[in-house]
GROMACS .gro file of C-alpha atoms in nm:
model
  115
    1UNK     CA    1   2.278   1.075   0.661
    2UNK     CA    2   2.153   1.309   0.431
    3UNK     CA    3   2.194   1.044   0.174
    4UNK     CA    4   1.961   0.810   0.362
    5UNK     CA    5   1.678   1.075   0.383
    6UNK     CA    6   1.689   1.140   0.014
    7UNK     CA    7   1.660   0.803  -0.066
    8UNK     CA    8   1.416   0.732   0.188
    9UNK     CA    9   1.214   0.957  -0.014
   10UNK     CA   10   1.237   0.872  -0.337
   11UNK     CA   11   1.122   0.545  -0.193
   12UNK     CA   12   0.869   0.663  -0.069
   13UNK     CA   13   0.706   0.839  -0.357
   14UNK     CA   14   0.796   0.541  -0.578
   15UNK     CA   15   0.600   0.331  -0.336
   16UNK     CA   16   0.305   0.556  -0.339
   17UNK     CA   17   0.306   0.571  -0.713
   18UNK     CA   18   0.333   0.165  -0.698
   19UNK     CA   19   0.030   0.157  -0.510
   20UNK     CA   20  -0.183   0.387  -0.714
   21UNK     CA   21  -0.101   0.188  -0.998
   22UNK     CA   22  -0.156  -0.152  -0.855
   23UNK     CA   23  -0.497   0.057  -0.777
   24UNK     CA   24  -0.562   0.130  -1.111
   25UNK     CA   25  -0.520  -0.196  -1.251
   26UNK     CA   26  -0.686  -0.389  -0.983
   27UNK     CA   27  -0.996  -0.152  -1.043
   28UNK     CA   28  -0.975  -0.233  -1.446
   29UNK     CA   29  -1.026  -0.583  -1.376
   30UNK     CA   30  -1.297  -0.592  -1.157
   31UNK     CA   31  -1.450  -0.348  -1.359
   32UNK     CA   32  -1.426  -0.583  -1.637
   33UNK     CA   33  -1.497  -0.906  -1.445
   34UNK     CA   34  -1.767  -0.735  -1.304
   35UNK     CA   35  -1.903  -0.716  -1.626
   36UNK     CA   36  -1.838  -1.058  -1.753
   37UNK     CA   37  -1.985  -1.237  -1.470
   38UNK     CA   38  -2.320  -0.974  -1.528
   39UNK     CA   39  -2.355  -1.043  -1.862
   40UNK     CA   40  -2.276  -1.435  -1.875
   41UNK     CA   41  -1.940  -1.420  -2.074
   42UNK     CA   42  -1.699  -1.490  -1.803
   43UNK     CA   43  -1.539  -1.819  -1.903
   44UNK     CA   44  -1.470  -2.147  -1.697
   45UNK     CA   45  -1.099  -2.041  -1.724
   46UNK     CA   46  -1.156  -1.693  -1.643
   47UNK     CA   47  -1.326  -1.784  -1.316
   48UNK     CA   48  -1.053  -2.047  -1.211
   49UNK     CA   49  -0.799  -1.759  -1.279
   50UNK     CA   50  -0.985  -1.525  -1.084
   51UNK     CA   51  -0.973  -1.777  -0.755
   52UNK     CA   52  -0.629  -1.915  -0.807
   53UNK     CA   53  -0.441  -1.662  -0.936
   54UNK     CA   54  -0.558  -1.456  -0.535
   55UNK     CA   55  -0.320  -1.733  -0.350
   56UNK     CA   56  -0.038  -1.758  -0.579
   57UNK     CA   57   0.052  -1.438  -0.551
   58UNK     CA   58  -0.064  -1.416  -0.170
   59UNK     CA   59   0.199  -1.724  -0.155
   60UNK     CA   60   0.463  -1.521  -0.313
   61UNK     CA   61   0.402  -1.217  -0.125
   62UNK     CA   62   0.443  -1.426   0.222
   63UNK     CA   63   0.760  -1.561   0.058
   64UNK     CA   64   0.921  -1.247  -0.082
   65UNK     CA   65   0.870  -1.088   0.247
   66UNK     CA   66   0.994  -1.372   0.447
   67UNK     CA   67   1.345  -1.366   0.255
   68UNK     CA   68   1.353  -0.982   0.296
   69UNK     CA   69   1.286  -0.989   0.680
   70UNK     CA   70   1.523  -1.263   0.708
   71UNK     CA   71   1.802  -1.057   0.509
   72UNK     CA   72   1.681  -0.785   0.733
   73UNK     CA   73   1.775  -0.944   1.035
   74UNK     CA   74   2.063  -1.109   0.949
   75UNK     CA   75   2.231  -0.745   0.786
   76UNK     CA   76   2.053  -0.526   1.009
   77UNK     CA   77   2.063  -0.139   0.905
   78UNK     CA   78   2.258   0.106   1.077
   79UNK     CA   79   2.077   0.412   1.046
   80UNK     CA   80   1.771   0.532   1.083
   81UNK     CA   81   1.707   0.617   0.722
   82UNK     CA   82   1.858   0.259   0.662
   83UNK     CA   83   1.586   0.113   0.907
   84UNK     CA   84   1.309   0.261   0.682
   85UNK     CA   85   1.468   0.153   0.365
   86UNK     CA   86   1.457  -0.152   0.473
   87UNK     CA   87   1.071  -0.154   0.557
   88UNK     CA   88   1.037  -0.034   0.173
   89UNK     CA   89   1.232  -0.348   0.091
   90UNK     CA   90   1.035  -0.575   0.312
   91UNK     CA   91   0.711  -0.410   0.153
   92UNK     CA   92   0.824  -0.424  -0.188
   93UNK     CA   93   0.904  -0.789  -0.160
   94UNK     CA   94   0.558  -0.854  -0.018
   95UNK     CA   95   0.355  -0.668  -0.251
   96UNK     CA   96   0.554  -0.688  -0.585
   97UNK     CA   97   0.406  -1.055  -0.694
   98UNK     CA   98   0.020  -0.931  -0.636
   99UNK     CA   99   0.130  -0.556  -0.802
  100UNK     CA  100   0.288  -0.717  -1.137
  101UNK     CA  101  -0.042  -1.017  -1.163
  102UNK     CA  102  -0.276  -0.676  -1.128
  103UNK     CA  103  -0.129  -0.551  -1.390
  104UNK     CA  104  -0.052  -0.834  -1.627
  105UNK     CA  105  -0.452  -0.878  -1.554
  106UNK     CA  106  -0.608  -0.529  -1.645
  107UNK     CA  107  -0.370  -0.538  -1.974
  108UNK     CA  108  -0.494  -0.883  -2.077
  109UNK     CA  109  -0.858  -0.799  -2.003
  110UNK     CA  110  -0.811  -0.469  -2.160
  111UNK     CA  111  -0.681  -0.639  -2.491
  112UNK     CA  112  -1.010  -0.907  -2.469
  113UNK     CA  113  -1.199  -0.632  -2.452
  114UNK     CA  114  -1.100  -0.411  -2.698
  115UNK     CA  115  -1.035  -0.127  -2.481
   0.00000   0.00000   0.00000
């Protein structure tokens, strides 16, 4: 039991640290398409990225979470503290593809821009 609640917060602070870094890099690139698209230098590609690149990982989102509610009903938890671990899975799964394109995003634009 007391197992459960220790992990279920070290979960928890490891999602909330997720997030503020999926923040961070989601901010970067704005910030920098923002300024691209202001100044004319935002290429073709660039701009098809910047559309496409919202659904895929919207796509794998719906999918990751799918699979991890799925494995969540069919090995349901048995505790209480397993019941929220297994929210952190099934919001891990969901966010994870957009998290990881943020970042791969704010790094690459970072790099074009010299920063």
């Amino acid at each position: 039991m007391i197992d459960d609640l220790v992990q279920v917060q070290t979960e928890a602070f490891e999602s909330a640290a997720s997030a503020i870094e999926t923040s961070f890099a989601a901010w970067t690139t704005i910030s920098i398409r923002m300024a691209l698209m202001a100044t004319g230098a935002m290429t073709d590609r660039e701009a098809r990225m910047m559309l496409s690149e919202k659904a895929v990982a919207a796509t794998q989102g719906a999918m990751g979470g799918a699979v991890a509610m799925f494995d969540a009903a069919m090995n349901p938890p048995l505790t209480a503290g397993g019941l929220m671990l297994t929210g952190f899975e099934v919001a891990r799964a969901t966010t994870h593809p957009a998290g990881q394109k943020a970042k791969a995003n704010a790094r690459r634009l970072r790099r074009k821009m010299g920063y």
